[in-house]
């Protein structure tokens, strides 16, 4: 397990432009962050996201 300082160093060293994190307090080195719980998985047969109604879709 990394300390917060080590994690931020690893993130910056990786060249990442986006961090998927385990929670809002997770290290992210100042980069844009998405909480893993906010990710959406489409199931087979689900409409492609380009067809979503963006006025009602949470994404």
CSV table of N, CA and C in Angstrom, one decimal:
chain,number,residue,atom,x,y,z
A,1,UNK,N,0.8,-1.2,0.0
A,1,UNK,CA,0.0,0.0,0.0
A,1,UNK,C,0.9,1.2,0.0
A,2,UNK,N,0.5,2.2,-0.8
A,2,UNK,CA,1.3,3.5,-0.9
A,2,UNK,C,0.8,4.5,0.1
A,3,UNK,N,1.7,5.3,0.6
A,3,UNK,CA,1.3,6.5,1.3
A,3,UNK,C,0.7,7.5,0.3
A,4,UNK,N,0.0,8.5,0.8
A,4,UNK,CA,-0.6,9.5,-0.1
A,4,UNK,C,0.5,10.1,-1.0
A,5,UNK,N,1.6,10.4,-0.3
A,5,UNK,CA,2.7,11.1,-1.0
A,5,UNK,C,3.3,10.2,-2.1
A,6,UNK,N,3.5,8.9,-1.8
A,6,UNK,CA,4.0,7.9,-2.8
A,6,UNK,C,3.0,7.7,-3.9
A,7,UNK,N,1.7,7.7,-3.6
A,7,UNK,CA,0.7,7.5,-4.6
A,7,UNK,C,0.7,8.7,-5.6
A,8,UNK,N,0.8,9.9,-5.1
A,8,UNK,CA,0.8,11.1,-5.9
A,8,UNK,C,2.0,11.1,-6.8
A,9,UNK,N,3.1,10.6,-6.3
A,9,UNK,CA,4.4,10.6,-7.1
A,9,UNK,C,4.2,9.5,-8.2
A,10,UNK,N,3.6,8.4,-7.9
A,10,UNK,CA,3.4,7.3,-8.9
A,10,UNK,C,2.4,7.8,-10.0
A,11,UNK,N,1.4,8.5,-9.6
A,11,UNK,CA,0.4,9.1,-10.5
A,11,UNK,C,1.1,10.1,-11.5
A,12,UNK,N,1.8,11.0,-10.9
A,12,UNK,CA,2.5,12.0,-11.8
A,12,UNK,C,3.6,11.3,-12.7
A,13,UNK,N,4.3,10.3,-12.1
A,13,UNK,CA,5.3,9.6,-12.9
A,13,UNK,C,4.7,8.8,-14.1
A,14,UNK,N,3.5,8.4,-13.9
A,14,UNK,CA,2.8,7.6,-14.9
A,14,UNK,C,2.4,8.3,-16.2
A,15,UNK,N,2.3,9.7,-16.1
A,15,UNK,CA,1.9,10.4,-17.2
A,15,UNK,C,0.3,10.5,-17.3
A,16,UNK,N,-0.3,10.0,-16.3
A,16,UNK,CA,-1.8,10.0,-16.3
A,16,UNK,C,-2.4,11.4,-16.5
A,17,UNK,N,-3.5,11.4,-17.2
A,17,UNK,CA,-4.3,12.6,-17.4
A,17,UNK,C,-5.6,12.6,-16.6
A,18,UNK,N,-6.0,11.4,-16.1
A,18,UNK,CA,-7.2,11.2,-15.4
A,18,UNK,C,-7.0,10.1,-14.4
A,19,UNK,N,-7.5,10.2,-13.2
A,19,UNK,CA,-7.4,9.3,-12.1
A,19,UNK,C,-8.7,8.7,-11.8
A,20,UNK,N,-8.8,7.3,-11.7
A,20,UNK,CA,-10.0,6.7,-11.2
A,20,UNK,C,-9.7,6.3,-9.8
A,21,UNK,N,-10.4,6.8,-8.9
A,21,UNK,CA,-10.0,6.7,-7.5
A,21,UNK,C,-11.1,5.9,-6.6
A,22,UNK,N,-10.6,5.5,-5.5
A,22,UNK,CA,-11.5,4.7,-4.6
A,22,UNK,C,-12.4,5.6,-3.7
A,23,UNK,N,-12.3,6.8,-3.8
A,23,UNK,CA,-13.1,7.7,-3.0
A,23,UNK,C,-12.7,9.2,-3.1
A,24,UNK,N,-13.4,10.1,-2.6
A,24,UNK,CA,-13.1,11.5,-2.8
A,24,UNK,C,-11.9,12.0,-2.1
A,25,UNK,N,-11.4,11.2,-1.1
A,25,UNK,CA,-10.2,11.6,-0.4
A,25,UNK,C,-9.0,10.9,-0.9
A,26,UNK,N,-9.1,10.1,-2.0
A,26,UNK,CA,-7.9,9.4,-2.5
A,26,UNK,C,-7.0,10.4,-3.2
A,27,UNK,N,-5.7,10.1,-3.1
A,27,UNK,CA,-4.7,10.9,-3.8
A,27,UNK,C,-5.0,11.0,-5.3
A,28,UNK,N,-4.8,12.2,-5.9
A,28,UNK,CA,-5.0,12.3,-7.3
A,28,UNK,C,-4.0,13.3,-8.0
A,29,UNK,N,-3.1,13.8,-7.2
A,29,UNK,CA,-2.0,14.6,-7.7
A,29,UNK,C,-2.5,15.9,-8.5
A,30,UNK,N,-3.7,16.3,-8.1
A,30,UNK,CA,-4.3,17.5,-8.7
A,30,UNK,C,-4.9,17.3,-10.1
A,31,UNK,N,-4.9,16.0,-10.5
A,31,UNK,CA,-5.5,15.7,-11.9
A,31,UNK,C,-7.0,15.5,-11.7
A,32,UNK,N,-7.7,15.6,-12.9
A,32,UNK,CA,-9.1,15.3,-12.8
A,32,UNK,C,-9.3,13.8,-12.3
A,33,UNK,N,-10.4,13.6,-11.5
A,33,UNK,CA,-10.6,12.4,-10.9
A,33,UNK,C,-12.1,11.9,-11.0
A,34,UNK,N,-12.3,10.6,-11.2
A,34,UNK,CA,-13.6,10.0,-11.2
A,34,UNK,C,-13.6,9.0,-10.1
A,35,UNK,N,-14.6,9.0,-9.3
A,35,UNK,CA,-14.7,8.1,-8.2
A,35,UNK,C,-15.2,6.8,-8.9
A,36,UNK,N,-14.6,5.7,-8.5
A,36,UNK,CA,-14.9,4.4,-9.1
A,36,UNK,C,-16.4,4.0,-8.9
A,37,UNK,N,-17.0,4.5,-7.9
A,37,UNK,CA,-18.5,4.3,-7.7
A,37,UNK,C,-19.3,5.1,-8.7
A,38,UNK,N,-18.8,6.0,-9.4
A,38,UNK,CA,-19.5,6.8,-10.4
A,38,UNK,C,-19.4,6.3,-11.8
A,39,UNK,N,-18.6,5.2,-12.0
A,39,UNK,CA,-18.5,4.6,-13.3
A,39,UNK,C,-19.7,3.8,-13.6
A,40,UNK,N,-20.1,3.8,-14.9
A,40,UNK,CA,-21.3,3.1,-15.3
A,40,UNK,C,-20.9,2.0,-16.3
A,41,UNK,N,-21.5,0.8,-16.1
A,41,UNK,CA,-21.2,-0.3,-17.0
A,41,UNK,C,-22.5,-0.6,-17.8
A,42,UNK,N,-22.4,-0.6,-19.1
A,42,UNK,CA,-23.6,-0.9,-19.9
A,42,UNK,C,-23.7,-2.5,-20.0
A,43,UNK,N,-24.9,-2.9,-20.0
A,43,UNK,CA,-25.2,-4.4,-20.2
A,43,UNK,C,-25.5,-4.6,-21.6
A,44,UNK,N,-25.3,-5.9,-22.0
A,44,UNK,CA,-25.6,-6.2,-23.4
A,44,UNK,C,-27.0,-5.8,-23.8
A,45,UNK,N,-27.2,-5.3,-24.9
A,45,UNK,CA,-28.5,-4.8,-25.4
A,45,UNK,C,-28.8,-3.4,-24.9
A,46,UNK,N,-28.0,-2.8,-24.1
A,46,UNK,CA,-28.3,-1.4,-23.6
A,46,UNK,C,-28.0,-0.5,-24.8
A,47,UNK,N,-28.8,0.6,-24.9
A,47,UNK,CA,-28.6,1.5,-26.0
A,47,UNK,C,-27.2,2.2,-25.9
A,48,UNK,N,-26.6,2.5,-27.0
A,48,UNK,CA,-25.3,3.1,-27.0
A,48,UNK,C,-25.4,4.5,-26.4
A,49,UNK,N,-24.4,4.9,-25.7
A,49,UNK,CA,-24.5,6.2,-25.0
A,49,UNK,C,-24.7,7.4,-25.9
A,50,UNK,N,-24.4,7.2,-27.2
A,50,UNK,CA,-24.6,8.3,-28.2
A,50,UNK,C,-26.1,8.6,-28.4
A,51,UNK,N,-26.9,7.6,-28.0
A,51,UNK,CA,-28.4,7.7,-28.2
A,51,UNK,C,-29.1,8.2,-26.9
A,52,UNK,N,-28.3,8.4,-25.8
A,52,UNK,CA,-28.9,8.8,-24.5
A,52,UNK,C,-29.5,10.2,-24.6
A,53,UNK,N,-30.5,10.4,-23.9
A,53,UNK,CA,-31.1,11.7,-23.8
A,53,UNK,C,-30.2,12.4,-22.7
A,54,UNK,N,-29.3,13.3,-23.1
A,54,UNK,CA,-28.4,13.9,-22.1
A,54,UNK,C,-29.1,14.8,-21.1
A,55,UNK,N,-30.4,15.2,-21.3
A,55,UNK,CA,-31.1,16.0,-20.4
A,55,UNK,C,-31.6,15.2,-19.2
A,56,UNK,N,-31.7,13.9,-19.4
A,56,UNK,CA,-32.2,13.1,-18.3
A,56,UNK,C,-31.2,12.0,-17.8
A,57,UNK,N,-30.2,11.7,-18.6
A,57,UNK,CA,-29.2,10.7,-18.3
A,57,UNK,C,-28.2,11.2,-17.2
A,58,UNK,N,-27.8,10.4,-16.2
A,58,UNK,CA,-26.9,10.8,-15.2
A,58,UNK,C,-25.5,11.0,-15.8
A,59,UNK,N,-25.2,10.5,-17.0
A,59,UNK,CA,-23.8,10.6,-17.5
A,59,UNK,C,-23.7,11.7,-18.4
